[in-house]
Amino acid sequence: AQKITQTQPGMFVQEKEAVTLDCTYDTSDQSYGLFWYKQPSSGEMIFLIYQGSYDEQNATEGRYSLNFQKARKSANLVISASQLGDSAMYFCAMRENTGFQKLVFGTGTRLLVSP
Amino acid sequence: NAGVTQTPKFQVLKTGQSMTLQCAQDMNHEYMSWYRQDPGMGLRLIHYSVGAGITDQGEVPNGYNVSRSTTEDFPLRLLSAAPSQTSVYFCASSTLAGPSSGANVLTFGAGSRLTVL
């Protein structure tokens, strides 16, 4: 069975600094997808970034990048130049080798960005 | 561009009452799903559907029923509410596409906060 582990319940970072949010996963599938979502205090789920298991390059989306280490089964989110608006819960999720988005989520990391 | 619409946003029930959380999407998405979010537990899949007339159980299906009579709607029914069902519920949808199709991102509704007393 798939499992996503986020070991950091909370992280603090100062504005303009970079921060790494950890995510490890467990699956027996060779083909899978990894996602990061942001949940601000308003409650909505916002998609940030995606990495496919066969993608050779690490995914990047603006200030977000995904540090994908397949052999270590890790998919850490890196946020560069943190902003106050980055304060939120961040969830790592995995899609197994199916034709649809049946995602398994981690327990989340709460990020607080201070001025 | 409504996306995924959930109603109601807030609901308080007494133990044993029944209710239906509504979910509608206007993006012609084949795949729809319901998650519940509890503190410290992330989001857990309750039920999902890959098209009209097709539903299946997720990780935590007990106490919930679903049906999919149209592509647009995927209601979640609580037949006899229990305090353990106090949670925030999210409906999410996406197109159906193979694993090689890239992100094929789930679109989430705004959530429904349910309290069972």
mmCIF file of C-alpha atoms in Angstrom:
data_model
loop_
_atom_site.group_PDB
_atom_site.id
_atom_site.type_symbol
_atom_site.label_atom_id
_atom_site.label_comp_id
_atom_site.label_asym_id
_atom_site.label_seq_id
_atom_site.Cartn_x
_atom_site.Cartn_y
_atom_site.Cartn_z
ATOM 1 C CA ALA A 1 0.000 0.000 0.000
ATOM 2 C CA GLN A 2 1.089 3.516 -0.681
ATOM 3 C CA LYS A 3 2.187 5.764 2.125
ATOM 4 C CA ILE A 4 3.293 9.377 2.335
ATOM 5 C CA THR A 5 5.306 10.583 5.331
ATOM 6 C CA GLN A 6 5.793 14.207 6.283
ATOM 7 C CA THR A 7 7.883 14.275 9.436
ATOM 8 C CA GLN A 8 7.845 18.024 10.055
ATOM 9 C CA PRO A 9 4.627 19.109 11.790
ATOM 10 C CA GLY A 10 5.784 22.735 11.700
ATOM 11 C CA MET A 11 8.504 24.801 10.096
ATOM 12 C CA PHE A 12 9.591 28.389 10.582
ATOM 13 C CA VAL A 13 11.409 30.525 8.047
ATOM 14 C CA GLN A 14 12.240 34.181 7.732
ATOM 15 C CA GLU A 15 10.965 36.174 4.832
ATOM 16 C CA LYS A 16 13.184 35.987 1.730
ATOM 17 C CA GLU A 17 14.939 32.829 2.885
ATOM 18 C CA ALA A 18 14.560 29.401 1.292
ATOM 19 C CA VAL A 19 12.877 26.493 3.054
ATOM 20 C CA THR A 20 12.665 22.758 2.375
ATOM 21 C CA LEU A 21 9.617 20.724 3.333
ATOM 22 C CA ASP A 22 10.288 17.010 3.550
ATOM 23 C CA CYS A 23 8.246 14.226 2.001
ATOM 24 C CA THR A 24 9.065 10.548 1.726
ATOM 25 C CA TYR A 25 6.888 7.969 0.073
ATOM 26 C CA ASP A 26 6.486 4.244 -0.166
ATOM 27 C CA THR A 27 5.112 2.396 -3.169
ATOM 28 C CA SER A 28 5.737 -0.765 -5.110
ATOM 29 C CA ASP A 29 4.593 0.837 -8.367
ATOM 30 C CA GLN A 30 7.152 1.860 -10.961
ATOM 31 C CA SER A 31 4.890 4.528 -12.402
ATOM 32 C CA TYR A 32 3.479 7.107 -10.010
ATOM 33 C CA GLY A 33 2.998 10.820 -9.560
ATOM 34 C CA LEU A 34 3.914 13.112 -6.692
ATOM 35 C CA PHE A 35 2.107 16.339 -5.882
ATOM 36 C CA TRP A 36 2.350 19.216 -3.463
ATOM 37 C CA TYR A 37 -0.690 21.202 -2.370
ATOM 38 C CA LYS A 38 -0.917 24.361 -0.288
ATOM 39 C CA GLN A 39 -3.765 25.020 2.120
ATOM 40 C CA PRO A 40 -3.883 28.595 3.429
ATOM 41 C CA SER A 41 -5.903 29.516 6.495
ATOM 42 C CA SER A 42 -8.924 30.129 4.261
ATOM 43 C CA GLY A 43 -9.074 26.373 3.727
ATOM 44 C CA GLU A 44 -8.905 25.846 -0.036
ATOM 45 C CA MET A 45 -6.511 23.336 -1.566
ATOM 46 C CA ILE A 46 -4.139 24.880 -4.080
ATOM 47 C CA PHE A 47 -2.044 22.740 -6.423
ATOM 48 C CA LEU A 48 1.622 23.773 -6.458
ATOM 49 C CA ILE A 49 3.778 21.294 -8.340
ATOM 50 C CA TYR A 50 3.869 17.816 -9.863
ATOM 51 C CA GLN A 51 6.621 15.250 -10.473
ATOM 52 C CA GLY A 52 6.188 12.081 -12.481
ATOM 53 C CA SER A 53 8.229 9.048 -11.494
ATOM 54 C CA TYR A 54 9.796 8.860 -14.947
ATOM 55 C CA ASP A 55 10.588 12.565 -15.176
ATOM 56 C CA GLU A 56 14.343 12.961 -15.334
ATOM 57 C CA GLN A 57 14.378 16.618 -14.390
ATOM 58 C CA ASN A 58 13.210 17.994 -11.078
ATOM 59 C CA ALA A 59 9.970 19.914 -11.473
ATOM 60 C CA THR A 60 9.959 23.678 -11.018
ATOM 61 C CA GLU A 61 7.096 26.179 -10.900
ATOM 62 C CA GLY A 62 8.197 29.716 -10.179
ATOM 63 C CA ARG A 63 9.531 29.840 -6.613
ATOM 64 C CA TYR A 64 8.628 26.188 -6.048
ATOM 65 C CA SER A 65 10.869 23.295 -6.951
ATOM 66 C CA LEU A 66 10.643 19.631 -6.164
ATOM 67 C CA ASN A 67 13.817 17.855 -5.105
ATOM 68 C CA PHE A 68 13.055 14.358 -6.393
ATOM 69 C CA GLN A 69 15.383 11.583 -5.233
ATOM 70 C CA LYS A 70 13.875 8.381 -6.570
ATOM 71 C CA ALA A 71 16.328 5.967 -4.954
ATOM 72 C CA ARG A 72 15.663 7.520 -1.554
ATOM 73 C CA LYS A 73 11.920 7.777 -2.265
ATOM 74 C CA SER A 74 11.848 11.418 -1.331
ATOM 75 C CA ALA A 75 10.092 14.371 -2.957
ATOM 76 C CA ASN A 76 10.948 17.448 -0.954
ATOM 77 C CA LEU A 77 9.410 20.820 -1.750
ATOM 78 C CA VAL A 78 11.777 23.761 -1.872
ATOM 79 C CA ILE A 79 10.340 27.258 -1.614
ATOM 80 C CA SER A 80 12.820 29.950 -2.534
ATOM 81 C CA ALA A 81 12.624 33.560 -1.354
ATOM 82 C CA SER A 82 9.799 32.915 1.129
ATOM 83 C CA GLN A 83 6.997 35.437 1.349
ATOM 84 C CA LEU A 84 4.542 36.141 4.165
ATOM 85 C CA GLY A 85 1.796 34.722 1.957
ATOM 86 C CA ASP A 86 3.548 31.359 1.950
ATOM 87 C CA SER A 87 2.409 30.771 5.537
ATOM 88 C CA ALA A 88 0.073 27.788 5.191
ATOM 89 C CA MET A 89 -0.260 24.030 5.505
ATOM 90 C CA TYR A 90 1.562 22.064 2.822
ATOM 91 C CA PHE A 91 0.566 18.561 1.809
ATOM 92 C CA CYS A 92 2.534 16.030 -0.163
ATOM 93 C CA ALA A 93 0.458 13.493 -2.099
ATOM 94 C CA MET A 94 1.014 10.519 -4.357
ATOM 95 C CA ARG A 95 -0.981 8.979 -7.186
ATOM 96 C CA GLU A 96 -0.403 5.322 -7.838
ATOM 97 C CA ASN A 97 -0.312 3.772 -11.267
ATOM 98 C CA THR A 98 -3.971 4.284 -12.106
ATOM 99 C CA GLY A 99 -5.730 6.194 -14.810
ATOM 100 C CA PHE A 100 -7.261 8.616 -12.349
ATOM 101 C CA GLN A 101 -6.351 10.917 -9.511
ATOM 102 C CA LYS A 102 -6.781 8.651 -6.510
ATOM 103 C CA LEU A 103 -4.365 10.525 -4.267
ATOM 104 C CA VAL A 104 -2.901 9.512 -0.931
ATOM 105 C CA PHE A 105 -1.947 12.499 1.230
ATOM 106 C CA GLY A 106 0.594 13.016 3.953
ATOM 107 C CA THR A 107 -0.316 14.604 7.270
ATOM 108 C CA GLY A 108 1.007 18.002 6.236
ATOM 109 C CA THR A 109 3.564 20.559 7.403
ATOM 110 C CA ARG A 110 2.540 23.941 8.734
ATOM 111 C CA LEU A 111 4.886 26.655 7.486
ATOM 112 C CA LEU A 112 5.120 30.000 9.215
ATOM 113 C CA VAL A 113 6.992 32.802 7.485
ATOM 114 C CA SER A 114 8.104 35.603 9.761
ATOM 115 C CA PRO A 115 9.015 39.172 8.721
ATOM 116 C CA ASN B 1 -15.833 29.427 -14.166
ATOM 117 C CA ALA B 2 -17.485 27.843 -11.119
ATOM 118 C CA GLY B 3 -15.223 24.776 -10.959
ATOM 119 C CA VAL B 4 -16.232 22.493 -8.076
ATOM 120 C CA THR B 5 -19.104 23.750 -5.925
ATOM 121 C CA GLN B 6 -19.849 22.273 -2.519
ATOM 122 C CA THR B 7 -22.892 22.956 -0.383
ATOM 123 C CA PRO B 8 -23.427 23.606 2.427
ATOM 124 C CA LYS B 9 -20.244 25.269 3.670
ATOM 125 C CA PHE B 10 -21.174 24.676 7.306
ATOM 126 C CA GLN B 11 -23.571 22.233 8.938
ATOM 127 C CA VAL B 12 -24.309 21.152 12.487
ATOM 128 C CA LEU B 13 -26.077 17.831 13.016
ATOM 129 C CA LYS B 14 -27.243 15.836 15.974
ATOM 130 C CA THR B 15 -26.136 12.240 16.364
ATOM 131 C CA GLY B 16 -28.358 9.968 14.283
ATOM 132 C CA GLN B 17 -29.515 12.621 11.828
ATOM 133 C CA SER B 18 -28.972 12.192 8.123
ATOM 134 C CA MET B 19 -27.806 14.682 5.565
ATOM 135 C CA THR B 20 -26.338 15.017 2.103
ATOM 136 C CA LEU B 21 -23.304 17.049 1.142
ATOM 137 C CA GLN B 22 -23.688 18.253 -2.408
ATOM 138 C CA CYS B 23 -20.900 18.464 -4.970
ATOM 139 C CA ALA B 24 -21.244 19.741 -8.511
ATOM 140 C CA GLN B 25 -18.630 20.450 -11.172
ATOM 141 C CA ASP B 26 -19.012 22.169 -14.520
ATOM 142 C CA MET B 27 -15.757 21.056 -16.135
ATOM 143 C CA ASN B 28 -17.078 17.791 -17.610
ATOM 144 C CA HIS B 29 -14.673 15.849 -15.403
ATOM 145 C CA GLU B 30 -15.155 12.100 -15.378
ATOM 146 C CA TYR B 31 -13.422 11.547 -12.047
ATOM 147 C CA MET B 32 -14.921 12.827 -8.792
ATOM 148 C CA SER B 33 -13.995 12.061 -5.218
ATOM 149 C CA TRP B 34 -14.709 12.895 -1.609
ATOM 150 C CA TYR B 35 -12.048 13.393 1.062
ATOM 151 C CA ARG B 36 -12.297 14.160 4.738
ATOM 152 C CA GLN B 37 -9.696 16.238 6.552
ATOM 153 C CA ASP B 38 -9.045 15.766 10.248
ATOM 154 C CA PRO B 39 -6.346 17.466 12.353
ATOM 155 C CA GLY B 40 -3.060 15.609 12.195
ATOM 156 C CA MET B 41 -4.345 13.102 9.633
ATOM 157 C CA GLY B 42 -4.195 14.898 6.316
ATOM 158 C CA LEU B 43 -6.860 14.139 3.727
ATOM 159 C CA ARG B 44 -8.315 10.669 3.497
ATOM 160 C CA LEU B 45 -10.309 9.333 0.569
ATOM 161 C CA ILE B 46 -13.891 8.342 1.343
ATOM 162 C CA HIS B 47 -15.405 7.398 -2.036
ATOM 163 C CA TYR B 48 -14.661 8.080 -5.656
ATOM 164 C CA SER B 49 -16.263 7.729 -9.072
ATOM 165 C CA VAL B 50 -14.801 7.372 -12.552
ATOM 166 C CA GLY B 51 -18.054 8.133 -14.340
ATOM 167 C CA ALA B 52 -21.829 8.163 -14.115
ATOM 168 C CA GLY B 53 -23.082 4.976 -12.511
ATOM 169 C CA ILE B 54 -19.628 3.916 -11.279
ATOM 170 C CA THR B 55 -18.497 4.402 -7.689
ATOM 171 C CA ASP B 56 -15.952 2.749 -5.440
ATOM 172 C CA GLN B 57 -14.744 2.897 -1.877
ATOM 173 C CA GLY B 58 -11.692 4.745 -0.691
ATOM 174 C CA GLU B 59 -9.763 4.436 2.540
ATOM 175 C CA VAL B 60 -12.539 5.445 4.989
ATOM 176 C CA PRO B 61 -15.949 4.603 3.422
ATOM 177 C CA ASN B 62 -17.853 3.422 6.510
ATOM 178 C CA GLY B 63 -20.860 5.555 7.373
ATOM 179 C CA TYR B 64 -21.020 7.218 3.961
ATOM 180 C CA ASN B 65 -22.921 6.507 0.755
ATOM 181 C CA VAL B 66 -22.450 7.992 -2.685
ATOM 182 C CA SER B 67 -24.094 7.794 -6.067
ATOM 183 C CA ARG B 68 -23.257 9.246 -9.471
ATOM 184 C CA SER B 69 -26.304 9.647 -11.650
ATOM 185 C CA THR B 70 -24.835 12.437 -13.780
ATOM 186 C CA THR B 71 -21.348 13.513 -14.788
ATOM 187 C CA GLU B 72 -21.779 16.803 -12.938
ATOM 188 C CA ASP B 73 -22.996 15.703 -9.501
ATOM 189 C CA PHE B 74 -21.513 13.493 -6.795
ATOM 190 C CA PRO B 75 -23.413 13.786 -3.503
ATOM 191 C CA LEU B 76 -22.129 12.318 -0.247
ATOM 192 C CA ARG B 77 -24.759 10.946 2.129
ATOM 193 C CA LEU B 78 -24.462 10.427 5.863
ATOM 194 C CA LEU B 79 -27.302 8.087 6.809
ATOM 195 C CA SER B 80 -26.902 8.275 10.596
ATOM 196 C CA ALA B 81 -24.381 10.881 11.652
ATOM 197 C CA ALA B 82 -21.900 10.137 14.435
ATOM 198 C CA PRO B 83 -19.557 12.490 16.315
ATOM 199 C CA SER B 84 -16.628 10.693 14.628
ATOM 200 C CA GLN B 85 -17.838 12.165 11.344
ATOM 201 C CA THR B 86 -17.142 15.687 12.538
ATOM 202 C CA SER B 87 -14.672 16.848 9.911
ATOM 203 C CA VAL B 88 -14.032 19.073 6.926
ATOM 204 C CA TYR B 89 -15.133 17.430 3.709
ATOM 205 C CA PHE B 90 -13.648 18.162 0.309
ATOM 206 C CA CYS B 91 -14.998 17.190 -3.076
ATOM 207 C CA ALA B 92 -12.447 17.053 -5.903
ATOM 208 C CA SER B 93 -12.609 16.264 -9.608
ATOM 209 C CA SER B 94 -10.353 15.765 -12.603
ATOM 210 C CA THR B 95 -10.323 14.389 -16.098
ATOM 211 C CA LEU B 96 -9.556 10.730 -16.665
ATOM 212 C CA ALA B 97 -6.175 10.285 -18.214
ATOM 213 C CA GLY B 98 -3.376 7.796 -18.043
ATOM 214 C CA PRO B 99 -0.424 8.112 -15.682
ATOM 215 C CA SER B 100 1.716 9.427 -18.504
ATOM 216 C CA SER B 101 -0.566 12.382 -19.047
ATOM 217 C CA GLY B 102 1.267 14.611 -16.652
ATOM 218 C CA ALA B 103 -0.181 16.428 -13.734
ATOM 219 C CA ASN B 104 -3.881 15.928 -14.538
ATOM 220 C CA VAL B 105 -4.508 17.953 -11.429
ATOM 221 C CA LEU B 106 -7.352 17.463 -8.993
ATOM 222 C CA THR B 107 -9.580 20.525 -8.656
ATOM 223 C CA PHE B 108 -10.941 20.896 -5.133
ATOM 224 C CA GLY B 109 -14.098 22.485 -3.858
ATOM 225 C CA ALA B 110 -13.947 25.003 -1.021
ATOM 226 C CA GLY B 111 -14.831 22.421 1.615
ATOM 227 C CA SER B 112 -17.787 21.728 3.901
ATOM 228 C CA ARG B 113 -17.313 21.866 7.656
ATOM 229 C CA LEU B 114 -19.561 19.365 9.435
ATOM 230 C CA THR B 115 -20.061 19.162 13.192
ATOM 231 C CA VAL B 116 -21.956 16.260 14.729
ATOM 232 C CA LEU B 117 -23.066 16.790 18.310
#
